[in-house]
XYZ file of C-alpha atoms in Angstrom:
654
model
C -9.534 21.710 82.162
C -9.737 18.406 82.515
C -6.926 16.535 80.566
C -9.771 14.180 78.878
C -10.671 18.001 78.073
C -7.292 19.292 77.061
C -6.868 16.131 74.623
C -10.314 16.676 72.346
C -9.113 20.725 72.335
C -5.542 19.168 70.859
C -7.539 17.192 68.511
C -9.658 20.027 66.899
C -6.768 22.197 66.806
C -4.782 19.116 64.467
C -7.469 18.597 62.870
C -7.481 22.033 61.932
C -4.458 22.802 60.463
C -4.973 19.850 58.709
C -7.491 20.804 56.311
C -5.853 24.221 56.373
C -3.222 22.922 54.711
C -5.025 20.217 52.286
C -6.529 23.422 50.991
C -3.364 25.393 50.430
C -2.843 22.073 48.164
C -5.936 22.267 46.803
C -5.251 25.847 45.580
C -1.846 24.910 44.730
C -2.906 22.451 42.391
C -5.470 24.513 40.857
C -3.211 27.471 40.141
C -0.640 24.833 37.788
C -4.190 23.704 36.312
C -5.041 26.937 35.356
C -1.488 28.081 33.695
C -1.265 24.590 32.191
C -0.792 25.667 28.529
C -3.325 24.901 25.753
C -3.708 21.900 23.685
C -1.347 22.694 20.784
C 0.955 25.532 22.106
C 4.398 23.997 23.102
C 5.947 23.849 26.961
C 9.120 23.979 27.242
C 9.136 23.023 30.763
C 6.829 20.066 30.683
C 8.911 18.533 27.652
C 11.616 15.795 27.906
C 13.107 16.746 24.068
C 13.434 19.414 22.769
C 11.873 18.493 18.743
C 12.611 22.324 18.057
C 15.263 21.032 15.324
C 13.597 18.543 13.419
C 9.950 20.751 12.643
C 9.124 24.427 12.512
C 6.448 24.432 15.816
C 3.993 26.843 14.525
C 2.782 24.172 12.603
C -0.379 23.811 15.356
C -1.278 27.441 14.274
C -1.630 26.777 11.375
C -4.334 23.861 11.628
C -6.302 25.928 13.036
C -6.461 28.664 10.457
C -6.018 26.510 7.727
C -8.213 27.043 4.156
C -11.070 24.745 3.080
C -9.198 21.437 0.862
C -8.639 22.617 -2.245
C -10.350 20.565 -5.119
C -9.145 19.040 -8.212
C -9.889 20.243 -11.588
C -12.973 19.008 -13.096
C -14.294 17.182 -10.171
C -17.532 17.285 -8.168
C -17.470 19.364 -5.084
C -17.565 17.545 -1.853
C -19.581 18.398 1.374
C -18.271 21.481 2.994
C -17.345 20.544 6.607
C -15.628 23.584 7.687
C -17.298 24.619 11.124
C -18.761 21.617 12.214
C -16.585 20.947 14.527
C -16.937 24.513 16.159
C -20.803 24.716 15.913
C -21.119 21.095 17.923
C -18.948 21.992 20.846
C -20.942 25.439 20.609
C -24.590 23.530 21.400
C -22.877 20.339 23.599
C -25.182 19.997 25.930
C -23.607 19.221 29.871
C -23.238 15.705 30.611
C -25.251 14.283 33.286
C -23.814 11.531 35.244
C -26.453 9.004 33.589
C -25.141 9.751 30.099
C -21.809 9.875 31.401
C -21.745 6.163 32.563
C -23.210 5.477 29.472
C -21.275 2.787 27.577
C -19.740 4.098 23.999
C -20.113 1.240 20.977
C -16.483 -0.219 20.114
C -14.438 1.905 16.998
C -14.224 -1.515 14.469
C -10.831 -1.544 12.725
C -11.589 -3.729 9.469
C -8.186 -5.075 7.462
C -9.125 -5.597 3.810
C -5.533 -6.061 2.806
C -1.805 -5.327 4.193
C -1.501 -7.316 6.829
C -0.124 -10.861 6.452
C 1.735 -9.777 2.940
C 3.146 -7.240 0.955
C 1.142 -4.755 -0.724
C -2.953 -3.927 -1.783
C -2.845 -1.679 1.754
C -6.660 -1.435 2.548
C -8.156 -0.677 6.033
C -11.454 0.987 6.903
C -12.844 2.434 10.688
C -16.429 1.930 11.252
C -18.489 3.956 14.044
C -22.321 3.406 13.933
C -23.322 4.487 11.152
C -19.883 6.232 9.959
C -16.743 4.246 7.828
C -13.914 6.312 6.514
C -11.367 4.159 4.389
C -7.966 4.050 4.612
C -6.057 3.633 1.176
C -6.778 1.508 -1.680
C -4.019 -0.060 -2.941
C -3.099 -3.048 -5.398
C 0.313 -6.002 -5.467
C 1.380 -7.455 -8.515
C 0.958 -11.554 -8.828
C 2.732 -14.191 -7.982
C 3.949 -15.911 -11.519
C 3.893 -19.305 -10.037
C 0.004 -19.672 -8.586
C -1.468 -17.024 -11.140
C -0.446 -17.272 -14.629
C -1.749 -14.407 -17.088
C -3.049 -12.102 -14.169
C -2.362 -8.529 -14.135
C -2.755 -7.265 -11.110
C -4.187 -8.473 -7.595
C -6.539 -5.908 -5.106
C -8.908 -6.486 -2.397
C -12.385 -8.020 -2.090
C -14.052 -5.009 -1.026
C -17.268 -6.712 -0.816
C -17.731 -6.122 2.509
C -17.336 -2.058 1.849
C -19.795 -2.503 -0.962
C -22.596 -3.788 1.057
C -22.232 -0.535 3.656
C -21.197 1.752 1.175
C -24.466 3.870 2.306
C -22.104 4.264 5.626
C -18.872 5.530 3.773
C -18.116 8.876 4.357
C -14.248 8.988 2.640
C -11.794 7.251 0.960
C -7.819 8.483 2.375
C -4.820 8.674 0.903
C -2.243 8.405 2.271
C 0.874 8.649 -0.494
C 0.818 7.738 -4.322
C 2.351 4.167 -4.619
C 0.598 1.615 -6.411
C 0.485 -0.297 -3.282
C -2.171 2.164 -1.929
C -3.388 3.621 -4.691
C -3.904 1.082 -7.336
C -6.902 -0.252 -6.392
C -9.183 3.284 -6.088
C -10.550 2.370 -9.284
C -11.759 -1.229 -8.675
C -12.810 0.258 -5.318
C -14.630 3.247 -6.760
C -16.663 1.537 -9.464
C -18.180 -0.388 -6.128
C -19.090 2.763 -4.122
C -20.022 5.022 -7.054
C -19.145 8.576 -7.242
C -20.773 10.901 -4.235
C -17.503 9.064 -1.668
C -14.491 11.946 -1.490
C -11.304 11.452 -1.908
C -8.417 12.999 0.336
C -5.006 12.861 -0.557
C -2.170 15.149 -0.714
C -1.491 17.092 -4.289
C 0.297 14.441 -6.031
C -1.722 11.410 -4.272
C -4.416 12.992 -5.948
C -2.748 13.831 -9.563
C -1.752 10.109 -9.804
C -4.988 8.522 -8.306
C -6.987 11.325 -10.882
C -4.831 9.281 -14.048
C -6.057 6.022 -12.913
C -9.243 7.287 -12.552
C -9.454 8.661 -16.370
C -7.959 5.891 -17.659
C -11.494 3.540 -16.490
C -13.376 6.402 -17.843
C -14.175 6.935 -13.889
C -15.848 10.949 -14.310
C -17.475 13.056 -11.298
C -15.519 11.404 -8.359
C -14.931 13.866 -5.897
C -11.409 14.473 -4.692
C -10.314 16.765 -2.362
C -6.217 18.046 -1.843
C -5.429 18.001 1.842
C -2.055 19.516 3.009
C 0.049 18.118 6.078
C -1.471 19.679 8.890
C -5.354 19.884 8.011
C -8.202 18.484 9.533
C -11.358 17.067 7.871
C -14.475 16.098 9.317
C -16.485 12.967 8.477
C -19.026 11.320 10.348
C -18.227 11.300 14.467
C -13.789 10.814 12.596
C -12.058 13.669 12.663
C -8.841 13.158 10.637
C -5.447 15.118 10.846
C -2.446 14.768 8.323
C 0.820 14.457 9.184
C 3.490 15.457 7.601
C 6.419 12.250 6.995
C 8.892 11.030 5.076
C 8.980 8.268 2.070
C 9.993 7.523 -1.644
C 7.353 9.628 -2.421
C 6.158 13.658 -1.787
C 3.218 14.285 -0.307
C 3.350 11.173 2.190
C 1.139 11.225 5.753
C 0.137 9.616 8.091
C -3.336 10.025 9.837
C -4.205 11.481 13.351
C -7.891 10.369 13.465
C -9.549 11.287 16.733
C -12.995 8.885 17.467
C -15.115 8.619 20.247
C -13.321 6.343 21.716
C -9.812 8.025 21.251
C -6.877 8.721 19.219
C -5.983 6.074 16.441
C -2.453 7.120 14.748
C -2.191 5.421 11.346
C 1.884 5.532 10.699
C 1.114 5.170 6.682
C 4.704 4.128 5.043
C 7.656 6.698 6.477
C 11.124 6.889 7.618
C 12.716 9.365 9.349
C 14.626 12.091 7.462
C 16.079 15.220 8.958
C 18.118 16.015 5.562
C 15.274 15.357 2.975
C 16.309 16.613 -0.875
C 12.720 18.282 -1.108
C 9.612 19.581 1.291
C 10.322 18.903 5.434
C 11.486 16.732 7.174
C 8.974 14.388 9.297
C 6.577 16.478 11.825
C 8.387 14.771 15.064
C 6.863 17.812 17.003
C 3.226 17.263 16.195
C 3.535 13.378 17.111
C 4.951 13.978 20.353
C 2.182 16.361 20.433
C -0.609 13.587 19.784
C 1.649 11.299 22.309
C 1.185 13.691 24.897
C -2.670 14.200 23.896
C -3.279 10.453 24.311
C -2.982 8.049 21.626
C -5.860 5.063 22.089
C -4.070 3.066 19.448
C -0.877 2.811 17.020
C -1.244 1.287 13.470
C 2.197 1.588 12.126
C 3.416 -0.432 8.665
C 6.406 -2.584 9.489
C 8.045 -3.326 6.294
C 11.552 -2.864 6.878
C 10.939 -4.063 10.856
C 14.276 -6.362 10.592
C 16.729 -3.935 9.519
C 18.752 -2.528 12.232
C 19.452 1.013 12.982
C 18.420 3.996 10.314
C 17.505 3.985 7.318
C 19.897 6.733 5.163
C 18.723 10.116 4.008
C 17.761 10.579 0.161
C 21.025 13.126 0.183
C 23.342 9.888 0.246
C 21.776 8.582 -2.863
C 22.108 12.297 -4.792
C 26.332 12.024 -3.538
C 26.539 8.644 -5.300
C 25.073 10.197 -8.473
C 26.982 12.831 -8.533
C 30.657 10.326 -8.626
C 29.002 8.283 -11.027
C 27.918 10.970 -13.604
C 31.660 12.408 -13.009
C 33.358 8.694 -13.714
C 31.279 8.449 -16.755
C 31.657 11.697 -18.432
C 32.283 10.204 -21.989
C 29.681 7.349 -21.470
C 26.001 6.709 -22.282
C 24.016 6.644 -19.055
C 21.156 4.437 -18.732
C 19.541 5.019 -14.954
C 16.360 3.179 -14.608
C 14.185 3.880 -10.603
C 10.421 4.040 -9.667
C 8.719 6.834 -11.115
C 7.059 7.556 -8.721
C 10.176 8.533 -6.521
C 10.048 12.418 -7.866
C 12.394 13.374 -4.971
C 14.753 10.699 -6.980
C 14.067 12.165 -10.189
C 14.527 15.991 -8.830
C 18.324 14.979 -8.061
C 18.784 12.934 -11.186
C 17.571 16.244 -13.390
C 20.094 18.310 -11.632
C 22.591 16.204 -12.305
C 21.791 15.681 -15.750
C 22.168 20.062 -15.628
C 25.362 20.378 -14.255
C 27.047 18.097 -15.971
C 25.821 19.263 -19.531
C 23.688 16.028 -20.838
C 19.917 15.956 -22.350
C 17.148 13.732 -20.250
C 15.261 11.146 -22.833
C 12.427 9.364 -20.855
C 11.512 5.735 -21.570
C 8.970 3.892 -20.111
C 4.729 4.937 -19.914
C 4.643 5.412 -15.958
C 7.602 7.213 -16.510
C 6.036 9.626 -18.430
C 2.732 9.688 -16.540
C 4.479 10.560 -12.843
C 6.630 13.449 -14.426
C 4.379 15.094 -16.222
C 1.668 14.978 -12.996
C 4.832 16.036 -10.836
C 5.287 19.172 -13.275
C 1.559 19.998 -13.451
C 1.959 20.224 -9.664
C 5.241 22.121 -9.230
C 6.620 19.205 -7.505
C 9.110 18.146 -10.001
C 11.174 21.725 -12.008
C 13.069 20.966 -15.595
C 14.390 23.218 -17.279
C 13.777 24.259 -21.073
C 15.176 22.278 -23.677
C 16.710 19.352 -21.087
C 13.718 16.762 -22.265
C 14.131 15.631 -25.494
C 12.731 12.543 -27.367
C 14.001 9.237 -27.356
C 13.481 9.130 -31.081
C 16.131 11.900 -30.896
C 18.537 10.035 -29.223
C 20.783 8.747 -32.279
C 21.855 11.976 -33.006
C 23.436 12.823 -29.553
C 27.378 11.679 -28.775
C 27.471 9.121 -25.171
C 28.854 12.110 -23.555
C 25.907 14.392 -24.094
C 23.248 11.926 -22.871
C 21.102 10.672 -20.313
C 17.776 8.079 -20.445
C 15.834 7.379 -17.624
C 13.794 4.494 -17.164
C 11.371 2.015 -16.200
C 12.417 -1.309 -14.837
C 14.227 -1.483 -11.976
C 12.064 -4.727 -10.928
C 12.680 -6.411 -14.264
C 9.679 -6.084 -15.083
C 8.884 -8.405 -18.078
C 7.553 -5.403 -20.313
C 9.485 -2.287 -18.852
C 11.471 -0.373 -21.215
C 15.506 -1.922 -19.077
C 14.197 -5.786 -19.468
C 13.791 -5.269 -23.333
C 16.903 -2.922 -23.419
C 18.437 -5.789 -21.853
C 17.185 -8.867 -24.327
C 17.445 -6.689 -27.113
C 13.865 -6.218 -27.982
C 13.989 -2.260 -27.656
C 14.193 -0.842 -31.224
C 14.640 3.328 -29.131
C 17.410 1.977 -27.837
C 21.013 -1.087 -28.721
C 22.629 -0.946 -25.346
C 26.552 -1.509 -25.347
C 29.811 -1.408 -24.626
C 30.120 2.374 -24.124
C 26.507 2.203 -21.665
C 27.065 2.252 -17.770
C 23.889 1.350 -16.716
C 22.582 2.231 -13.120
C 19.498 0.445 -10.647
C 18.679 2.864 -8.651
C 16.430 0.427 -6.187
C 16.227 -2.665 -4.218
C 14.761 -5.669 -5.498
C 10.911 -5.997 -3.978
C 11.024 -9.362 -2.327
C 9.986 -11.758 -4.935
C 11.159 -10.146 -7.456
C 15.021 -10.708 -6.922
C 15.336 -13.288 -10.131
C 13.635 -11.551 -13.092
C 16.022 -8.011 -11.867
C 19.248 -10.139 -11.590
C 18.190 -12.103 -14.897
C 18.029 -7.836 -16.474
C 21.651 -7.458 -14.806
C 22.988 -10.498 -16.195
C 21.855 -9.903 -20.286
C 22.887 -6.397 -19.854
C 26.320 -7.923 -18.660
C 26.219 -10.255 -21.459
C 25.751 -6.868 -23.960
C 28.985 -5.385 -22.522
C 27.886 -2.622 -20.325
C 28.870 -1.546 -17.412
C 26.128 -1.936 -14.733
C 25.798 -0.501 -11.184
C 23.316 -1.731 -8.734
C 22.674 -1.652 -4.971
C 25.520 -4.505 -4.028
C 28.152 -2.448 -5.630
C 26.948 1.074 -4.287
C 24.492 3.172 -1.766
C 22.526 3.607 -5.218
C 19.250 3.444 -3.683
C 17.974 4.389 0.184
C 14.524 2.591 1.505
C 11.398 4.619 1.920
C 10.471 2.841 4.798
C 11.586 3.255 8.566
C 14.244 0.276 10.309
C 14.322 -0.358 13.780
C 15.466 2.613 15.772
C 12.989 4.860 13.599
C 10.127 2.819 14.571
C 11.509 2.423 18.181
C 11.492 7.237 18.205
C 7.895 6.975 17.257
C 6.400 4.433 19.712
C 8.444 6.721 22.554
C 6.858 9.744 20.964
C 3.488 8.563 20.969
C 2.728 5.751 23.359
C 0.331 4.293 22.554
C -2.167 2.485 24.868
C -2.347 -0.304 21.924
C -0.674 -1.353 19.078
C -1.211 -3.693 15.692
C 1.366 -3.993 13.183
C 0.187 -3.891 10.054
C 2.079 -3.465 6.257
C 4.444 -6.597 5.648
C 4.366 -10.141 6.342
C 3.465 -12.133 9.081
C 7.106 -12.429 10.208
C 7.279 -8.135 9.781
C 4.703 -7.935 12.259
C 5.701 -10.301 13.931
C 8.872 -9.057 14.617
C 7.537 -5.432 14.522
C 5.767 -6.595 18.071
C 8.428 -7.860 19.815
C 9.777 -4.280 19.470
C 6.927 -2.841 20.621
C 7.138 -5.825 23.564
C 10.391 -4.944 24.058
C 9.696 -1.353 24.977
C 7.456 -2.047 27.657
C 4.298 -2.536 25.500
C 2.457 -5.404 27.865
C 2.174 -8.480 24.725
C -1.766 -8.380 25.940
C -2.284 -5.060 24.552
C -1.319 -5.978 21.096
C -2.308 -7.724 18.406
C -1.562 -9.438 15.460
C -4.369 -9.421 12.273
C -5.074 -10.982 9.166
C -7.124 -10.137 6.124
C -10.548 -10.318 6.998
C -10.262 -9.466 10.615
C -12.593 -7.046 12.219
C -10.906 -5.685 15.297
C -13.100 -4.269 18.133
C -11.221 -1.107 20.331
C -12.768 0.997 23.126
C -11.576 2.980 25.761
C -9.875 -0.473 27.272
C -10.105 -3.077 25.315
C -8.540 -4.822 22.227
C -9.850 -7.601 20.791
C -11.220 -9.324 17.972
C -14.480 -9.445 16.444
C -16.647 -10.928 14.145
C -14.518 -11.577 10.833
C -16.193 -10.149 7.267
C -15.861 -11.061 3.408
C -12.730 -10.226 2.624
C -9.528 -11.497 -0.166
C -8.163 -10.992 -3.261
C -9.464 -10.250 -6.464
C -7.805 -10.766 -9.669
C -7.220 -8.574 -12.400
C -7.083 -9.961 -15.942
C -7.628 -6.998 -18.529
C -11.147 -6.091 -17.832
C -11.965 -9.222 -16.323
C -12.153 -10.125 -12.411
C -12.357 -13.086 -11.017
C -12.053 -13.659 -7.192
C -8.868 -16.079 -6.143
C -9.954 -18.296 -3.934
C -12.898 -19.674 -6.293
C -11.995 -18.795 -9.157
C -12.196 -22.075 -11.605
C -9.984 -19.676 -14.438
C -6.699 -20.015 -12.124
C -7.219 -23.802 -11.369
C -7.274 -24.262 -15.491
C -4.369 -21.920 -15.959
C -2.521 -23.904 -13.061
C -3.669 -27.217 -14.475
C -2.703 -26.286 -18.031
C 0.906 -24.890 -16.884
C 1.350 -28.044 -14.952
C 0.008 -30.808 -16.967
C -0.883 -29.366 -20.445
C -4.074 -29.294 -22.014
C -6.070 -32.069 -24.528
C -9.222 -30.792 -26.077
C -11.777 -32.983 -28.006
C -14.078 -31.676 -30.547
C -17.018 -33.550 -31.079
C -19.909 -33.008 -33.812
C -23.905 -34.119 -33.728
C -26.538 -33.609 -35.842
C -30.251 -34.657 -34.130
C -29.816 -37.868 -32.363
C -26.556 -38.985 -34.100
C -22.602 -37.963 -33.352
C -21.358 -37.635 -37.035
C -17.509 -37.726 -37.972
C -14.668 -38.970 -35.492
C -13.707 -36.732 -32.648
C -10.804 -34.132 -33.159
C -8.621 -34.267 -30.790
C -5.842 -31.214 -30.213
C -2.785 -32.240 -27.412
C -1.216 -29.046 -26.040
C 1.673 -28.911 -22.888
C 1.325 -32.747 -22.775
C 4.472 -34.941 -22.049
C 3.730 -38.444 -24.318
C 4.789 -41.594 -22.848
C 5.381 -44.942 -24.435
C 1.574 -45.627 -22.889
C 0.133 -42.681 -24.193
C 1.978 -43.110 -28.362
C 0.533 -40.403 -29.948
C -2.341 -37.844 -30.740
C -4.102 -41.069 -33.001
C -4.023 -42.951 -29.698
C -5.525 -40.099 -27.714
C -8.038 -39.448 -30.916
C -9.020 -43.583 -30.721
C -9.443 -43.564 -27.172
C -12.167 -40.662 -27.396
C -13.668 -42.472 -30.409
C -14.542 -45.370 -28.627
C -16.225 -43.093 -25.584
C -18.388 -41.296 -28.218
C -19.610 -44.904 -29.302
C -19.960 -45.835 -26.038
C -22.643 -43.461 -25.310
C -26.049 -43.740 -26.178
C -26.416 -40.240 -27.646
C -30.288 -40.984 -28.668
C -31.345 -41.286 -24.617
C -29.015 -38.179 -23.734
C -27.679 -35.325 -24.260
C -24.677 -33.008 -25.182
C -23.596 -31.857 -21.660
C -23.987 -35.606 -20.941
C -22.158 -36.690 -24.084
C -18.917 -34.442 -22.828
C -18.659 -35.362 -19.435
C -18.920 -38.929 -20.249
C -16.278 -38.504 -22.944
C -13.516 -36.771 -19.900
C -14.146 -38.685 -17.570
C -13.311 -41.691 -19.657
C -10.091 -39.981 -20.456
C -9.279 -38.920 -17.185
C -9.396 -42.459 -15.883
C -7.114 -43.930 -19.067
C -4.827 -41.084 -18.119
C -4.420 -41.339 -14.546
C -4.174 -44.845 -14.962
C -1.661 -44.952 -17.412
C 0.439 -41.964 -16.902
C -0.173 -41.070 -13.084
C -0.690 -37.550 -15.196
C -3.232 -35.015 -14.971
C -3.613 -32.544 -18.135
C -6.602 -30.067 -18.157
C -9.080 -31.857 -20.256
C -11.599 -29.752 -22.530
C -14.563 -31.705 -24.173
C -16.169 -29.664 -26.742
C -20.175 -30.418 -28.376
C -21.240 -28.845 -31.370
C -24.189 -29.359 -33.483
C -24.173 -28.803 -37.029
């Protein structure tokens, strides 16, 4: 055989050996794929960290067997979704190469509240003809630029315009900044759109709906671990810890990928009630692949970890033991059912009767007892009217007012305006809360007034009497590391919180281009590979005053109130009959600072009279006369005093 022939034969043998080696490699990979653990099962060898000590690993199996969500008592039947996913999978057609290459539409994430601000949280996800709404909260007004306003809610014009697309409203938990705006939202959407949430969340929501006389709203009770199909979206409720029972995160499967919404959360491995946060399931979702992470940012500026709720129980216990002969008054958030349970248990331990004070306290306690979230032994609760018949050491008063709200029970006690409780030197008052940003002045005013009455006051600066329900930096780092999201949008915070959270995500290795900080009204478009700002939607702030509602940006009422508060008001009444002005104008001034240049109300009346006399009413009308008098007075005041009071001119026909 020639050398050339032998060389060719050797090459053929090497090629066959390489092919055989590659085939064995492919067979090995194929075998490994066949042995992979199905989704939802544990895989100890492939798990870098054992989360079994934190949560029950059997929850994934319970999800598949969980019964259909229950319905709130008295609510209408919601459309059943059981079995839809399974049926759809059975009839699914094979994907042709043409269909596989077809570009999907982006998922739209619409921010209607809760970004660039604290409170009134509301986000919507939209794909094609399907929309789901996450939370509908409110916030409390800024007294500086919202005088007389009761509460503030998101502008839901965009949702009202697209209500035929809305498949459901998902509530992460029962705090006011997440459910307070539900009645105003449902007034716009109607009664056919279902609301989903856990037991306590829906019980508190139902109380609000009843207050607004909204009947027949569909409400579906969901437990942590359950899934619900809403149009193209499949939503799984994930158990988390927070300062209220029944808090959940949401894992939302969209046509483009998995979106994880954190809700409000912290990592508490020793909660006083309920299960710890489901870190095991969160880790599984991270392995599945999270396209977008939406995370709350309230406590992102705080380093370390948030303390467990059990710390508060220990502090309360020693305060009870140190004040056995004194009357105790504890002010806390009514919604913190876990803390209320600790307080009730300590009252039983130290043989004290418990009196509740404050409207919201009664409502939350009643709701929590009905669904079994709060357990109060018989005979422990008494009416506050009976407290005068007990010795101080036998009594505990649990009150609202931890934020210094003007009409709350504790504030009225501090002002001496609460006729059922008179604060004195034998009282120990425990404020088991941290001032919400902006409320500091009101809280410390209450504390000062309580001290003036001789009471002993215990608050966060002195004792570990409150722990937050929100995650600190290290807890956020854990969630980011478990979820490993491709894209990230921080939510639930002012701009400084969102920016700080973005910095934390970037420090953990996320590219800056994959992080987006949003504002109210932004519409973000999400695909498998991109996260970009789309066209903004109508959004903003609605002001609630009693039964009335005003748009914050265009409200003439707010402009008038601010002007009155800053410059005062002058009213002028002019009487006319036929084509003639009769009698002299009637003038009143309120909140207006008189100077040497603006003598008295009499001089203002003379100015108004001259303006009326110089106007030819025979060739005019009431509106023009009122405008002429107003302009004349306005010009005079600004030239003489540099003041611009609100001037109201009324022309009356007699």
